[in-house]
Short mmCIF file of C-alpha atoms in Angstrom, two decimals:
data_model
loop_
_atom_site.label_atom_id
_atom_site.label_comp_id
_atom_site.label_asym_id
_atom_site.label_seq_id
_atom_site.Cartn_x
_atom_site.Cartn_y
_atom_site.Cartn_z
CA MET A 1 -14.74 39.21 -22.52
CA SER A 2 -16.82 35.96 -22.70
CA LYS A 3 -20.47 36.33 -23.57
CA TYR A 4 -21.29 33.91 -20.66
CA VAL A 5 -20.12 33.02 -17.19
CA ILE A 6 -21.13 29.72 -15.56
CA LEU A 7 -22.54 29.25 -12.06
CA CYS A 8 -23.52 26.02 -10.37
CA GLU A 9 -23.83 24.72 -6.89
CA SER A 10 -21.21 22.90 -4.75
CA GLY A 11 -23.37 19.65 -4.94
CA SER A 12 -22.08 19.44 -8.59
CA ASP A 13 -18.76 18.32 -7.17
CA VAL A 14 -16.89 20.45 -9.69
CA SER A 15 -13.44 20.39 -8.25
CA PRO A 16 -11.51 23.69 -7.51
CA GLU A 17 -9.11 22.90 -10.29
CA LEU A 18 -11.99 22.51 -12.91
CA ALA A 19 -13.62 25.64 -11.54
CA GLU A 20 -10.41 27.73 -12.00
CA ARG A 21 -9.58 26.25 -15.39
CA TYR A 22 -13.13 27.07 -16.73
CA ASN A 23 -13.94 30.15 -14.68
CA ILE A 24 -16.91 28.46 -13.03
CA THR A 25 -18.41 30.16 -9.91
CA ILE A 26 -19.54 27.77 -7.29
CA VAL A 27 -22.44 28.67 -4.93
CA PRO A 28 -22.13 26.65 -1.52
CA MET A 29 -24.75 24.24 -0.43
CA HIS A 30 -24.75 23.71 3.35
CA VAL A 31 -24.22 20.83 5.92
CA ASN A 32 -25.64 21.10 9.42
CA PHE A 33 -23.72 19.40 12.35
CA GLY A 34 -26.39 19.91 15.01
CA GLU A 35 -26.44 23.65 15.65
CA GLU A 36 -23.50 24.31 13.36
CA THR A 37 -23.92 24.97 9.79
CA ARG A 38 -20.87 24.75 7.35
CA ASP A 39 -20.64 25.58 3.80
CA ASP A 40 -20.13 22.56 1.61
CA GLY A 41 -16.59 22.63 -0.14
CA LYS A 42 -15.04 24.60 2.78
CA PHE A 43 -14.19 21.42 4.80
CA PRO A 44 -13.22 17.81 3.99
CA VAL A 45 -16.11 15.21 3.51
CA THR A 46 -14.32 13.09 6.00
CA ASP A 47 -15.50 15.38 8.69
CA VAL A 48 -19.10 14.00 7.83
CA PHE A 49 -18.08 10.44 8.27
CA ASP A 50 -16.21 11.29 11.59
CA TYR A 51 -19.14 13.03 12.99
CA TYR A 52 -21.48 10.17 12.18
CA LYS A 53 -19.07 7.68 13.56
CA SER A 54 -18.51 9.53 16.90
CA THR A 55 -22.18 10.64 17.36
CA GLY A 56 -24.23 8.22 15.60
CA VAL A 57 -26.31 11.26 14.14
CA LEU A 58 -25.99 11.83 10.34
CA PRO A 59 -25.42 15.62 9.56
CA LYS A 60 -28.17 17.09 7.53
CA THR A 61 -27.77 19.02 4.16
CA SER A 62 -29.48 22.11 3.17
CA ALA A 63 -29.78 24.09 -0.07
CA SER A 64 -28.14 27.14 -1.37
CA ASN A 65 -30.44 29.86 -0.17
CA VAL A 66 -31.46 33.18 -1.64
CA ALA A 67 -28.82 35.20 0.10
CA ASP A 68 -26.20 32.77 -1.31
CA PHE A 69 -27.44 33.48 -4.97
CA GLU A 70 -27.93 37.31 -4.45
CA LYS A 71 -24.24 37.47 -3.35
CA ALA A 72 -23.09 35.42 -6.27
CA PHE A 73 -25.18 37.22 -8.83
CA ASP A 74 -24.16 40.64 -7.67
CA GLU A 75 -20.36 39.72 -7.54
CA LEU A 76 -20.50 38.12 -11.02
CA HIS A 77 -22.44 40.90 -12.55
CA GLU A 78 -19.89 43.66 -11.12
CA LYS A 79 -17.02 41.52 -12.43
CA TYR A 80 -18.60 40.63 -15.89
CA PRO A 81 -21.14 43.44 -16.66
CA GLU A 82 -21.45 42.62 -20.25
CA SER A 83 -21.74 38.79 -19.74
CA ARG A 84 -24.87 36.72 -19.32
CA ILE A 85 -24.85 34.56 -16.11
CA LEU A 86 -25.58 30.94 -17.14
CA TYR A 87 -26.97 29.10 -14.00
CA LEU A 88 -26.71 25.43 -14.50
CA ALA A 89 -28.68 24.02 -11.46
CA TYR A 90 -28.65 20.87 -9.37
CA SER A 91 -31.70 18.93 -10.09
CA SER A 92 -34.59 20.96 -8.95
CA VAL A 93 -36.81 18.00 -7.89
CA THR A 94 -34.18 16.94 -5.21
CA THR A 95 -33.55 20.42 -3.63
CA CYS A 96 -35.02 23.96 -3.68
CA THR A 97 -31.72 25.63 -4.73
CA TYR A 98 -33.28 26.35 -8.31
CA GLN A 99 -36.17 28.08 -6.59
CA SER A 100 -33.81 30.07 -4.43
CA ALA A 101 -31.89 31.17 -7.54
CA VAL A 102 -34.99 32.39 -9.26
CA ILE A 103 -36.15 34.28 -6.43
CA ALA A 104 -32.74 35.93 -5.96
CA GLY A 105 -32.64 36.81 -9.71
CA GLU A 106 -35.93 38.75 -9.83
CA GLY A 107 -35.23 42.02 -11.61
CA ARG A 108 -32.09 40.61 -13.05
CA ASP A 109 -32.39 40.18 -16.80
CA TYR A 110 -28.78 39.04 -17.41
CA ILE A 111 -29.40 35.52 -15.93
CA THR A 112 -30.43 32.28 -17.60
CA TYR A 113 -31.58 29.36 -15.49
CA VAL A 114 -31.20 25.70 -16.62
CA ASP A 115 -32.16 22.68 -14.58
CA THR A 116 -29.60 20.18 -15.35
CA LYS A 117 -31.46 17.39 -13.92
CA GLY A 118 -28.17 16.13 -12.46
CA VAL A 119 -26.61 15.73 -9.06
CA SER A 120 -23.00 15.40 -8.05
CA ALA A 121 -20.86 14.15 -11.04
CA GLY A 122 -23.95 13.80 -13.21
CA GLN A 123 -24.24 17.71 -12.89
CA CYS A 124 -20.51 18.11 -13.28
CA LEU A 125 -20.67 16.33 -16.57
CA ILE A 126 -23.16 18.84 -18.03
CA VAL A 127 -21.25 21.94 -16.45
CA LEU A 128 -17.94 20.68 -17.78
CA SER A 129 -19.28 20.02 -21.30
CA VAL A 130 -21.01 23.34 -21.50
CA ALA A 131 -17.75 25.17 -20.26
CA ARG A 132 -15.78 23.24 -22.99
CA TYR A 133 -18.45 24.00 -25.78
CA LEU A 134 -18.16 27.63 -24.84
CA GLU A 135 -14.43 27.58 -25.22
CA LYS A 136 -14.87 26.29 -28.76
CA HIS A 137 -17.97 28.44 -29.62
CA PRO A 138 -17.48 31.59 -27.59
CA ASP A 139 -19.95 33.49 -29.79
CA VAL A 140 -22.84 31.20 -29.85
CA GLU A 141 -26.21 32.73 -29.51
CA LEU A 142 -28.45 31.97 -26.48
CA PRO A 143 -31.03 29.85 -28.26
CA GLU A 144 -28.47 27.62 -29.90
CA LEU A 145 -26.59 27.24 -26.62
CA LEU A 146 -29.69 26.19 -24.94
CA GLU A 147 -30.35 23.55 -27.58
CA VAL A 148 -26.90 22.02 -27.05
CA ILE A 149 -27.39 22.11 -23.28
CA ASP A 150 -30.75 20.47 -23.56
CA ASP A 151 -29.16 17.69 -25.71
CA TYR A 152 -26.47 17.16 -22.93
CA ILE A 153 -29.14 16.79 -20.36
CA LYS A 154 -31.17 14.29 -22.32
CA ARG A 155 -28.08 12.18 -22.96
CA GLY A 156 -26.39 12.31 -19.50
CA ARG A 157 -26.50 9.07 -17.63
CA MET A 158 -25.34 8.32 -13.97
CA GLY A 159 -25.50 5.29 -11.98
CA PHE A 160 -23.80 4.65 -8.53
CA PHE A 161 -23.41 2.40 -5.47
CA PRO A 162 -23.61 4.07 -2.13
CA GLY A 163 -20.60 3.16 -0.15
CA ASP A 164 -22.35 2.38 3.25
CA LEU A 165 -26.01 1.61 3.49
CA ASP A 166 -25.80 2.90 7.11
CA TYR A 167 -25.95 6.44 5.73
CA LEU A 168 -29.15 5.76 3.65
CA ARG A 169 -30.91 4.08 6.31
CA ALA A 170 -29.91 6.82 9.01
CA GLY A 171 -31.00 9.54 6.42
CA GLY A 172 -34.46 7.71 6.09
CA ARG A 173 -33.81 6.70 2.42
CA VAL A 174 -33.86 3.12 2.98
CA SER A 175 -36.09 1.07 5.46
CA ASN A 176 -34.60 -0.98 8.26
CA ALA A 177 -36.05 -4.15 6.56
CA ALA A 178 -34.48 -3.34 3.21
CA TYR A 179 -31.25 -2.47 4.89
CA LEU A 180 -31.06 -5.75 6.77
CA GLY A 181 -31.97 -7.76 3.70
CA ALA A 182 -29.24 -6.08 1.71
CA ARG A 183 -26.61 -6.65 4.35
CA LEU A 184 -27.58 -10.28 4.80
CA LEU A 185 -27.56 -11.00 1.05
CA SER A 186 -24.43 -8.76 0.29
CA LEU A 187 -26.59 -6.75 -2.11
CA ASN A 188 -25.44 -3.30 -3.49
CA PRO A 189 -28.36 -1.30 -4.77
CA LEU A 190 -27.75 0.70 -7.74
CA ILE A 191 -29.02 4.37 -7.83
CA ILE A 192 -29.56 5.94 -11.11
CA ILE A 193 -30.79 9.53 -12.07
CA ASP A 194 -34.09 9.42 -14.02
CA ASP A 195 -35.44 12.82 -14.97
CA GLY A 196 -33.65 14.33 -12.20
CA ARG A 197 -34.84 11.88 -9.48
CA LEU A 198 -32.69 9.40 -7.65
CA VAL A 199 -34.15 6.02 -8.38
CA ALA A 200 -33.34 2.58 -7.06
CA ASP A 201 -32.55 0.35 -10.08
CA LYS A 202 -31.16 -3.35 -10.17
CA LYS A 203 -29.26 -4.85 -7.18
CA TYR A 204 -25.86 -6.37 -7.68
CA ARG A 205 -24.54 -9.18 -5.35
CA GLY A 206 -20.99 -9.35 -4.11
CA SER A 207 -18.14 -7.04 -2.81
CA MET A 208 -17.63 -3.50 -4.04
CA GLU A 209 -14.57 -4.65 -5.95
CA LYS A 210 -16.68 -7.19 -7.88
CA VAL A 211 -19.70 -5.15 -8.58
CA SER A 212 -17.92 -1.94 -9.37
CA SER A 213 -16.02 -3.62 -12.23
CA LYS A 214 -19.28 -5.25 -13.47
CA LEU A 215 -21.05 -1.85 -13.33
CA VAL A 216 -18.59 -0.16 -15.69
CA TYR A 217 -19.17 -2.89 -18.33
CA ASP A 218 -22.94 -3.21 -17.72
CA PHE A 219 -23.87 0.77 -17.53
CA THR A 220 -21.69 1.79 -20.43
CA GLU A 221 -23.26 -0.94 -22.56
CA ARG A 222 -26.73 -0.47 -21.46
CA PHE A 223 -26.89 3.15 -22.23
CA ASP A 224 -24.47 2.98 -25.37
CA PHE A 225 -21.81 5.65 -24.02
CA ASP A 226 -20.10 7.95 -26.11
CA LYS A 227 -16.47 7.11 -25.86
CA GLU A 228 -15.16 10.54 -25.76
CA LEU A 229 -15.53 10.89 -21.98
CA ILE A 230 -16.28 8.82 -18.95
CA ILE A 231 -16.46 10.10 -15.37
CA PHE A 232 -16.03 7.92 -12.26
CA VAL A 233 -17.26 9.40 -9.08
CA PHE A 234 -16.15 8.15 -5.62
CA SER A 235 -16.19 9.19 -2.04
CA PRO A 236 -13.13 8.83 0.25
CA GLY A 237 -12.73 5.31 1.36
CA LEU A 238 -12.83 3.66 -2.16
CA SER A 239 -9.82 1.47 -2.42
CA ASP A 240 -7.07 2.11 -4.97
CA LYS A 241 -7.64 -1.35 -6.46
CA ILE A 242 -11.23 -0.51 -7.44
CA LYS A 243 -10.02 2.78 -9.04
CA ALA A 244 -7.28 0.98 -10.95
CA ASN A 245 -9.77 -1.78 -12.16
CA ALA A 246 -12.14 0.96 -13.40
CA ASP A 247 -9.39 2.88 -15.16
CA ALA A 248 -8.16 -0.40 -16.92
CA ILE A 249 -11.71 -1.30 -18.06
CA ALA A 250 -12.48 2.16 -19.33
CA LYS A 251 -9.25 2.12 -21.50
CA GLU A 252 -10.15 -1.41 -22.68
CA LEU A 253 -13.65 -0.16 -23.70
CA GLY A 254 -11.94 2.59 -25.74
CA PHE A 255 -12.69 5.65 -23.81
CA LYS A 256 -10.51 8.64 -24.63
CA GLU A 257 -10.81 10.67 -21.46
CA ILE A 258 -11.31 9.33 -17.91
CA LEU A 259 -12.04 11.73 -15.19
CA TRP A 260 -12.27 10.96 -11.42
CA VAL A 261 -14.62 13.15 -9.40
CA GLN A 262 -14.73 13.19 -5.67
CA THR A 263 -18.09 13.59 -3.88
CA GLY A 264 -18.38 16.65 -1.72
CA CYS A 265 -19.96 16.97 1.63
CA VAL A 266 -23.67 17.08 0.43
CA VAL A 267 -23.57 13.74 -1.49
CA GLY A 268 -20.98 12.18 0.85
CA THR A 269 -23.56 12.67 3.61
CA HIS A 270 -26.21 10.47 1.58
CA GLY A 271 -23.77 7.83 0.18
CA GLY A 272 -21.16 7.50 2.90
CA PRO A 273 -17.56 6.55 2.52
CA GLY A 274 -16.49 4.18 -0.38
CA ALA A 275 -19.26 5.06 -2.88
CA PHE A 276 -18.51 4.49 -6.56
CA GLY A 277 -20.38 5.60 -9.66
CA VAL A 278 -20.26 5.93 -13.53
CA ILE A 279 -21.25 8.82 -15.69
CA GLY A 280 -21.27 9.71 -19.27
CA PHE A 281 -23.29 10.57 -22.34
CA SER A 282 -25.24 7.99 -24.20
CA LYS A 283 -24.75 8.33 -27.96
CA ALA A 284 -28.42 9.11 -28.54
#
């Protein structure tokens, strides 16, 4: 029996295949379509795009709540009573899921809480790396494991282009003036994760096909990526040609493993269709 079992939110965009492979439990975040609330991961992200297209109203996302975590904690502890639950959380400055988990965990001394300061595939990078580390070091003691995780968090890097600025504007994350300016000048704002926060970085001019290729070169060089693994994140609507170009560049740059992660409904609600991003570890 493993000393640890991993838990994270659906906003990590850990695929069902990865979750099954590494025995990762996923707690749902939620998406609200008017009066209807659905669990993220239980329906296709294209439902979000279709709803916005037909109604002009952007669905709203909501955090995993206390009851979600109580259910997950109880089920995991019953199944693995001798194991420590390792909760690798979605960035706590962007949502209250971490706080909900802490409240749900009161009186449960078998839970360790870690803020990954990541979202979407940035969080997935941390979760996957920890799962792989535990496979190689199943008997690692908790203090040493936490040092390893802290190193992963400090070296994790994520940058992405939203697929459609309409979604950022509709969600109140970009002003009308900035939206119109970006549209007129064919600008693609790069969003990076900085200490858990989503921050606007430099702007790239041109088509998504052009700027996505440039981003792979720029971002991996800027942060001196470790060549063991690169993750590309995308939302439905990204062209196969862009994906093929990104794969070819990653191979040219010498990356040993290339992993594609599709955004779920929480991230898709903010980024829209056709989003693209680059994730990996800096060497130092």
